[in-house]
Amino acid sequence: MDNTSDKLQKIRSEYGDKALKEDALNSDPVKQFELWLGEAMEADAEEPNAMVLSTVDSENNPRSRYVLFKNIVNNSLVFHTHYESDKAKEISNNPNVSGIFFWPEIYRQIRFEGTATVADKEVSDEYFKSRPRGAQISAWASEQSVEIENREILDKKVKELEEQYEGKEIPRPEFWGGYLIDLNYWEFWQGRKNRTHDRFSYSKVDKGWKIKRLSP
């Protein structure tokens, strides 16, 4: 039987051969992102708004996890989380973040870098009201990143909260809400055959953006 290394070496995926040309790029990377996101959704990409978010802890150790991108506000990407979570503490200590969207269905990846800040309450309130009731309850029930002894502790909290708010509107917890990522760098990657991918970066310059083609 093949070992893991042998199996990995046999994995081969071609990425199609759709070209990405500079003259087809929007001069505004946010608009280019919205275009690609829309095409990912049209292609029924799995979790098209899932993005890797990378932060740095107090000892400069990089940490990454998936979060869900939920909106664009003032050209900033918005995601929501527990304000006492590890990621929130890391952002408070060092607001510089980076992240990736990857849509294998259309052979595309977007990488970004920027700074994260707590969103206005209105942004957080609006999104919280749109969440399914179960997700609203879970925001209250979870002390995100805190060690718990067993699953039963969480299930008990959820049941208690369901009883507490039965027939009532669930308010947003003060310890849960949104972050805005103000971007200073974008990179758009279009997979192509034989690993000759097309890559373009957008770097912030004054009030505009400088576009460069990068080698794959």
CSV table of C-alpha atoms in Angstrom, one decimal:
chain,number,residue,atom,x,y,z
A,1,MET,CA,0.0,0.0,0.0
A,2,ASP,CA,1.2,3.5,-0.8
A,3,ASN,CA,2.4,5.6,2.1
A,4,THR,CA,1.2,9.1,2.6
A,5,SER,CA,4.2,10.6,0.7
A,6,ASP,CA,3.6,8.4,-2.3
A,7,LYS,CA,-0.1,9.3,-2.4
A,8,LEU,CA,0.7,13.0,-2.2
A,9,GLN,CA,3.1,12.8,-5.0
A,10,LYS,CA,0.5,11.2,-7.2
A,11,ILE,CA,-2.0,14.0,-6.7
A,12,ARG,CA,-2.3,16.0,-9.9
A,13,SER,CA,-4.8,18.7,-10.7
A,14,GLU,CA,-4.8,20.9,-13.7
A,15,TYR,CA,-6.3,24.4,-13.3
A,16,GLY,CA,-7.8,25.0,-16.7
A,17,ASP,CA,-6.4,27.7,-18.9
A,18,LYS,CA,-8.5,30.8,-18.5
A,19,ALA,CA,-6.2,33.8,-18.8
A,20,LEU,CA,-6.1,36.8,-16.5
A,21,LYS,CA,-4.8,39.9,-18.3
A,22,GLU,CA,-4.0,43.3,-16.8
A,23,ASP,CA,-6.3,45.2,-19.1
A,24,ALA,CA,-9.2,43.1,-17.9
A,25,LEU,CA,-8.6,44.0,-14.2
A,26,ASN,CA,-10.6,46.7,-12.5
A,27,SER,CA,-8.4,49.5,-11.2
A,28,ASP,CA,-10.1,49.2,-7.9
A,29,PRO,CA,-9.2,45.9,-6.1
A,30,VAL,CA,-12.4,45.9,-4.1
A,31,LYS,CA,-14.5,45.9,-7.3
A,32,GLN,CA,-12.3,43.2,-8.7
A,33,PHE,CA,-12.8,41.2,-5.5
A,34,GLU,CA,-16.6,41.6,-5.7
A,35,LEU,CA,-16.5,40.5,-9.4
A,36,TRP,CA,-14.6,37.3,-8.5
A,37,LEU,CA,-16.7,36.6,-5.5
A,38,GLY,CA,-19.9,36.9,-7.6
A,39,GLU,CA,-18.5,34.5,-10.1
A,40,ALA,CA,-17.5,32.1,-7.3
A,41,MET,CA,-21.1,32.2,-6.0
A,42,GLU,CA,-22.5,31.7,-9.6
A,43,ALA,CA,-20.2,28.6,-9.9
A,44,ASP,CA,-21.7,27.3,-6.6
A,45,ALA,CA,-18.3,27.3,-4.9
A,46,GLU,CA,-18.4,25.7,-1.5
A,47,GLU,CA,-18.5,28.3,1.2
A,48,PRO,CA,-17.4,31.1,-1.2
A,49,ASN,CA,-17.2,33.6,1.7
A,50,ALA,CA,-14.9,31.4,3.8
A,51,MET,CA,-11.5,33.1,4.3
A,52,VAL,CA,-8.3,32.2,6.1
A,53,LEU,CA,-7.5,34.9,8.6
A,54,SER,CA,-3.9,35.1,9.9
A,55,THR,CA,-2.8,37.0,13.0
A,56,VAL,CA,0.3,37.1,15.2
A,57,ASP,CA,0.3,36.3,18.9
A,58,SER,CA,2.2,38.1,21.7
A,59,GLU,CA,5.3,36.0,21.0
A,60,ASN,CA,5.1,36.7,17.3
A,61,ASN,CA,3.9,33.2,16.5
A,62,PRO,CA,1.6,33.2,13.4
A,63,ARG,CA,-1.8,31.8,13.8
A,64,SER,CA,-4.4,31.1,11.1
A,65,ARG,CA,-8.1,29.9,11.0
A,66,TYR,CA,-11.1,30.1,8.8
A,67,VAL,CA,-13.7,32.8,9.4
A,68,LEU,CA,-16.7,34.0,7.3
A,69,PHE,CA,-16.5,37.2,5.4
A,70,LYS,CA,-19.9,38.9,5.7
A,71,ASN,CA,-19.8,42.4,4.2
A,72,ILE,CA,-17.9,45.3,2.7
A,73,VAL,CA,-18.1,48.5,4.6
A,74,ASN,CA,-16.2,51.6,3.4
A,75,ASN,CA,-14.0,49.3,1.2
A,76,SER,CA,-13.1,47.1,4.2
A,77,LEU,CA,-13.8,43.4,4.6
A,78,VAL,CA,-16.0,42.6,7.6
A,79,PHE,CA,-16.1,39.5,9.7
A,80,HIS,CA,-17.5,38.8,13.2
A,81,THR,CA,-16.2,37.0,16.3
A,82,HIS,CA,-16.1,36.9,20.1
A,83,TYR,CA,-14.1,39.9,21.4
A,84,GLU,CA,-12.4,37.7,24.0
A,85,SER,CA,-11.3,35.0,21.5
A,86,ASP,CA,-7.7,34.4,20.8
A,87,LYS,CA,-7.9,36.1,17.4
A,88,ALA,CA,-9.5,39.2,19.0
A,89,LYS,CA,-6.7,39.4,21.6
A,90,GLU,CA,-4.1,39.0,18.9
A,91,ILE,CA,-5.7,41.8,16.8
A,92,SER,CA,-5.8,44.0,19.9
A,93,ASN,CA,-2.0,43.5,20.4
A,94,ASN,CA,-1.1,43.6,16.7
A,95,PRO,CA,-3.8,44.8,14.2
A,96,ASN,CA,-1.8,43.6,11.1
A,97,VAL,CA,-3.5,40.7,9.5
A,98,SER,CA,-3.5,38.7,6.3
A,99,GLY,CA,-5.8,36.3,4.7
A,100,ILE,CA,-6.8,34.1,1.7
A,101,PHE,CA,-9.9,33.2,-0.3
A,102,PHE,CA,-9.6,30.1,-2.4
A,103,TRP,CA,-12.2,28.9,-4.9
A,104,PRO,CA,-10.9,25.6,-6.5
A,105,GLU,CA,-14.1,25.3,-8.6
A,106,ILE,CA,-12.9,28.3,-10.7
A,107,TYR,CA,-9.2,27.9,-10.1
A,108,ARG,CA,-8.8,31.2,-8.3
A,109,GLN,CA,-7.2,32.6,-5.1
A,110,ILE,CA,-7.2,36.0,-3.6
A,111,ARG,CA,-4.6,37.0,-0.9
A,112,PHE,CA,-4.9,40.2,1.1
A,113,GLU,CA,-3.1,42.1,3.8
A,114,GLY,CA,-4.2,45.0,6.0
A,115,THR,CA,-5.1,46.2,9.5
A,116,ALA,CA,-8.2,45.1,11.6
A,117,THR,CA,-10.2,47.3,13.8
A,118,VAL,CA,-13.4,46.8,15.8
A,119,ALA,CA,-16.5,47.7,13.7
A,120,ASP,CA,-19.1,50.3,14.8
A,121,LYS,CA,-21.9,48.8,16.9
A,122,GLU,CA,-24.4,49.5,14.0
A,123,VAL,CA,-22.5,47.1,11.8
A,124,SER,CA,-22.4,44.4,14.4
A,125,ASP,CA,-26.1,44.9,15.4
A,126,GLU,CA,-27.3,44.7,11.8
A,127,TYR,CA,-25.5,41.5,11.1
A,128,PHE,CA,-26.4,39.8,14.4
A,129,LYS,CA,-30.1,40.4,13.7
A,130,SER,CA,-29.7,38.6,10.4
A,131,ARG,CA,-28.2,35.5,12.0
A,132,PRO,CA,-30.4,32.4,12.5
A,133,ARG,CA,-31.7,32.1,16.1
A,134,GLY,CA,-29.5,29.2,16.8
A,135,ALA,CA,-26.4,31.1,15.8
A,136,GLN,CA,-27.5,34.0,18.0
A,137,ILE,CA,-27.8,31.6,21.0
A,138,SER,CA,-24.3,30.2,20.2
A,139,ALA,CA,-22.8,33.6,20.4
A,140,TRP,CA,-24.0,33.9,23.9
A,141,ALA,CA,-23.2,30.3,24.9
A,142,SER,CA,-19.6,30.1,23.7
A,143,GLU,CA,-16.6,31.5,25.6
A,144,GLN,CA,-14.6,31.2,22.4
A,145,SER,CA,-11.1,29.7,22.8
A,146,VAL,CA,-11.6,29.0,26.5
A,147,GLU,CA,-11.0,25.3,27.6
A,148,ILE,CA,-14.1,23.5,28.7
A,149,GLU,CA,-14.3,20.1,30.4
A,150,ASN,CA,-16.9,18.5,28.1
A,151,ARG,CA,-19.5,19.0,25.5
A,152,GLU,CA,-22.3,18.7,28.1
A,153,ILE,CA,-21.3,22.1,29.5
A,154,LEU,CA,-22.0,23.8,26.2
A,155,ASP,CA,-25.2,21.9,25.6
A,156,LYS,CA,-26.5,22.9,29.0
A,157,LYS,CA,-25.7,26.6,28.3
A,158,VAL,CA,-27.5,26.5,25.0
A,159,LYS,CA,-30.6,24.9,26.6
A,160,GLU,CA,-30.7,27.5,29.4
A,161,LEU,CA,-30.4,30.3,26.9
A,162,GLU,CA,-33.1,28.9,24.7
A,163,GLU,CA,-35.4,28.8,27.7
A,164,GLN,CA,-34.4,32.3,28.8
A,165,TYR,CA,-35.1,33.9,25.4
A,166,GLU,CA,-38.1,31.8,24.4
A,167,GLY,CA,-40.5,34.1,22.6
A,168,LYS,CA,-38.2,37.0,23.0
A,169,GLU,CA,-35.7,38.9,20.7
A,170,ILE,CA,-32.1,37.9,21.4
A,171,PRO,CA,-29.9,40.9,21.8
A,172,ARG,CA,-26.3,41.0,20.6
A,173,PRO,CA,-23.8,40.3,23.3
A,174,GLU,CA,-21.5,43.2,24.0
A,175,PHE,CA,-18.6,40.7,23.8
A,176,TRP,CA,-19.4,39.7,20.3
A,177,GLY,CA,-19.3,41.7,17.1
A,178,GLY,CA,-17.5,42.7,13.9
A,179,TYR,CA,-14.1,43.7,12.7
A,180,LEU,CA,-13.2,45.8,9.7
A,181,ILE,CA,-10.1,44.9,7.7
A,182,ASP,CA,-8.7,48.0,5.9
A,183,LEU,CA,-6.6,46.6,3.0
A,184,ASN,CA,-3.3,47.8,1.8
A,185,TYR,CA,-2.4,44.8,-0.4
A,186,TRP,CA,-4.3,42.4,-2.7
A,187,GLU,CA,-3.1,39.6,-4.9
A,188,PHE,CA,-5.3,37.9,-7.5
A,189,TRP,CA,-4.2,34.4,-8.7
A,190,GLN,CA,-5.7,32.6,-11.7
A,191,GLY,CA,-4.7,29.0,-12.0
A,192,ARG,CA,-3.5,27.9,-15.4
A,193,LYS,CA,-2.3,24.6,-16.9
A,194,ASN,CA,1.3,23.4,-16.3
A,195,ARG,CA,1.5,25.7,-13.2
A,196,THR,CA,2.0,28.8,-15.5
A,197,HIS,CA,-0.5,30.7,-13.4
A,198,ASP,CA,-1.4,34.4,-13.8
A,199,ARG,CA,-0.8,36.6,-10.7
A,200,PHE,CA,-1.4,40.3,-10.2
A,201,SER,CA,-0.8,42.4,-7.0
A,202,TYR,CA,-2.4,45.7,-6.0
A,203,SER,CA,-0.3,47.8,-3.6
A,204,LYS,CA,-1.7,50.9,-2.0
A,205,VAL,CA,0.1,54.1,-3.2
A,206,ASP,CA,-1.2,57.4,-1.9
A,207,LYS,CA,-4.9,57.4,-2.8
A,208,GLY,CA,-4.6,54.8,-5.6
A,209,TRP,CA,-3.3,51.4,-6.3
A,210,LYS,CA,-0.2,50.1,-8.2
A,211,ILE,CA,-0.8,46.9,-10.2
A,212,LYS,CA,2.0,44.5,-10.9
A,213,ARG,CA,2.2,41.2,-12.7
A,214,LEU,CA,4.0,38.5,-10.7
A,215,SER,CA,5.7,35.4,-11.8
A,216,PRO,CA,3.8,32.3,-10.9
